[in-house]
CSV table of C-alpha atoms in Angstrom, one decimal:
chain,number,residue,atom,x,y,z
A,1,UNK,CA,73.0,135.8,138.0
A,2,UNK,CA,72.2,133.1,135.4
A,3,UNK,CA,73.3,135.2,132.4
A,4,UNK,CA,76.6,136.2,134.7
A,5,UNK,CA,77.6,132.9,135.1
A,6,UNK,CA,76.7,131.4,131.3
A,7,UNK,CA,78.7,134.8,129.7
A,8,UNK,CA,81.8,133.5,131.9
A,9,UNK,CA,81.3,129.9,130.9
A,10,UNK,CA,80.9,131.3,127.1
A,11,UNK,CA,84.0,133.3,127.7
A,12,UNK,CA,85.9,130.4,128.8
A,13,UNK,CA,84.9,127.9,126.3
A,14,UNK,CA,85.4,130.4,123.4
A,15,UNK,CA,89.3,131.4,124.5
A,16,UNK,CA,90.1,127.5,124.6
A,17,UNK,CA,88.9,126.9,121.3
A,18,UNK,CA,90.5,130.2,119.8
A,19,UNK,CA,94.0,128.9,121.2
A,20,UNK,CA,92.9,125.3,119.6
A,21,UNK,CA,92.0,126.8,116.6
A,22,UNK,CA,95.5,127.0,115.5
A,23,UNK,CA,96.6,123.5,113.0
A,24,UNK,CA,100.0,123.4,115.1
A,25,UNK,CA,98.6,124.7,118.7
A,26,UNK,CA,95.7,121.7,118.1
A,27,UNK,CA,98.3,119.4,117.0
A,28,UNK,CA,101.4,119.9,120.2
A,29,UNK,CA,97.6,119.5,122.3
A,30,UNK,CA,96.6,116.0,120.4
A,31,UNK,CA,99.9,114.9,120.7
A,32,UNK,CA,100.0,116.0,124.5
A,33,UNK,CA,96.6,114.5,125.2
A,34,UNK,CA,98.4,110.5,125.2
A,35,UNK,CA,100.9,111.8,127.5
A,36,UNK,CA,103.7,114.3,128.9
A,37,UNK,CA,106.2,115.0,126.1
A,38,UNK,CA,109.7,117.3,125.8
A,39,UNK,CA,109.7,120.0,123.3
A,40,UNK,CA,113.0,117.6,121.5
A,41,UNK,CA,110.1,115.0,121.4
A,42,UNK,CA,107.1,117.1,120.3
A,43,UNK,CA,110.0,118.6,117.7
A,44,UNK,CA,110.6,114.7,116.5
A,45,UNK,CA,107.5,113.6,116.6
A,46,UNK,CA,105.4,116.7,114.9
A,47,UNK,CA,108.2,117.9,112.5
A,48,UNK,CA,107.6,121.4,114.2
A,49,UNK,CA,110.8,123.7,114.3
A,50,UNK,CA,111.8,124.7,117.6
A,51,UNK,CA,111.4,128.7,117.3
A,52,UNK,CA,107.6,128.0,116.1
A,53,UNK,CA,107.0,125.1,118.2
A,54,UNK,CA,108.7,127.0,121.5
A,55,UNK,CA,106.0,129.8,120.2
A,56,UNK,CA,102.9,128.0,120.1
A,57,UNK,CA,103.8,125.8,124.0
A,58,UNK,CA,104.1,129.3,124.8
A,59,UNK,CA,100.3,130.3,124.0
A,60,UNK,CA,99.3,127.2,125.0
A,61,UNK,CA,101.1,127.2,128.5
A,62,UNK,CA,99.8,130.6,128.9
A,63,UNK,CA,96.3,130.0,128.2
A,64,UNK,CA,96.3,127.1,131.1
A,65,UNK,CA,95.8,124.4,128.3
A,66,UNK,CA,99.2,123.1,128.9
A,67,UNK,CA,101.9,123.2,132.1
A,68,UNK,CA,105.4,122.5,132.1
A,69,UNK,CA,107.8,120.1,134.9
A,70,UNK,CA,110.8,120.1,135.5
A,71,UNK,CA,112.4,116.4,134.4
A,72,UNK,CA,116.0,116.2,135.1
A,73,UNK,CA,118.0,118.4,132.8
A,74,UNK,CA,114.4,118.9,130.2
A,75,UNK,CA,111.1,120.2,131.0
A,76,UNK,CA,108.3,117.9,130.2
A,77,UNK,CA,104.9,119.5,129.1
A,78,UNK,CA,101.4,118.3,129.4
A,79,UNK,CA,97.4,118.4,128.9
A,80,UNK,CA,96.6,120.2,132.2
A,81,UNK,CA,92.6,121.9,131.6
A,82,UNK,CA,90.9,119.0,132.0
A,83,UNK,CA,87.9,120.5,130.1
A,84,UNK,CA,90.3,121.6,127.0
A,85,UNK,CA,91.6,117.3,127.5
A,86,UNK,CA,87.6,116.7,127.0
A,87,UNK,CA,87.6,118.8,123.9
A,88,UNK,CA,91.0,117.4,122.3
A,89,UNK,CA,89.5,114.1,123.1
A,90,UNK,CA,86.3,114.6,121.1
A,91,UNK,CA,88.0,116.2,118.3
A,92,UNK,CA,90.5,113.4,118.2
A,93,UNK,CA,87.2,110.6,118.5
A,94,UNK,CA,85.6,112.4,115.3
A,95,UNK,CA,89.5,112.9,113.2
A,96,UNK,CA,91.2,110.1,114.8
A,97,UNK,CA,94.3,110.6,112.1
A,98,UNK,CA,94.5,114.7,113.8
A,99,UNK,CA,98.2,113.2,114.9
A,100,UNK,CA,100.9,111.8,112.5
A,101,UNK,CA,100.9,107.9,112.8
A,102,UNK,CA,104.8,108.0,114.0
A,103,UNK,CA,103.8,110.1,116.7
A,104,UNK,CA,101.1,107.4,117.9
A,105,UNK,CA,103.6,104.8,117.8
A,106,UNK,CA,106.3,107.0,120.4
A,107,UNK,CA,104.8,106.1,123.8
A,108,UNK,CA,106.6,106.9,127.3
A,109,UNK,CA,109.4,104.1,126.8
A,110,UNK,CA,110.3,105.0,123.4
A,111,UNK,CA,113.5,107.7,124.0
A,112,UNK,CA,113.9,110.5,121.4
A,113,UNK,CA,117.0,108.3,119.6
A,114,UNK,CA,114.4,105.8,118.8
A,115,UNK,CA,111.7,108.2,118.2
A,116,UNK,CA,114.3,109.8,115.0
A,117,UNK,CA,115.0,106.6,114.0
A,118,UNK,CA,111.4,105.8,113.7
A,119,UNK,CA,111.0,109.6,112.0
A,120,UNK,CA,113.4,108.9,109.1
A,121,UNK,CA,112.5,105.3,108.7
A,122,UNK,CA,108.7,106.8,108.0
A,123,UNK,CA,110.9,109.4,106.1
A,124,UNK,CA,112.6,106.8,104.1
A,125,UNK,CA,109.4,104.5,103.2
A,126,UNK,CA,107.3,107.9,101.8
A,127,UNK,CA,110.3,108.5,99.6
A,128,UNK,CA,110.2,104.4,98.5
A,129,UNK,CA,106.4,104.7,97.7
A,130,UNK,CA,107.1,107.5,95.3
């Protein structure tokens, strides 16, 4: 019964981190972690085209990590396993840089004009530097 019960739990633990193993799976997750996002946001704010980005929400969505609501005319995604939320958490805690610093700076009053203003400002300043 014991070994029943720690082969599921292995199981489980080793499909979330196989779907987390992918740079731009872990990085829609990290991003998703702060708070619900639309894929025109998660686009903006993780420079992720929309066929790969639509893709990976995809994998993630079907492997429970992630679920989708309805927002008015966009569907909004979010962290919904709260044990693969514990793992993003402790991954972001040891690489707290695992999400663009533009992306940290977008919170749930920013709207997505702002957020590509923001984008090519950061843009802009890189090219500056150089």
């Amino acid at each position: 019964m014991v070994l029943s019960v720690l082969c599921r739990d292995v199981a489980a633990a080793s499909s979330v981190l196989r779907v987390l193993g992918n740079p731009t799976r872990l990085a829609i997750a990290c991003l998703l972690v702060e708070g619900e996002r639309s894929v025109s946001e998660i686009e903006l704010c993780l420079d992720i085209h929309q066929p790969t980005l639509s893709q990976q929400v995809g994998v993630l969505r079907n492997a429970g990590i992630i679920r989708g609501r309805r927002q008015a005319k966009h569907v909004v995604y979010g962290v919904s396993d709260q044990r693969a939320r514990a793992v993003i958490l402790s991954l972001r805690s040891m690489w707290p840089d695992l999400v663009p610093a533009y992306a940290r700076l977008i919170d749930s009053q920013t709207t997505a004009q702002e957020a590509a203003s923001l984008h090519v400002e950061t843009q802009l300043s890189d090219l500056e530097i150089m």
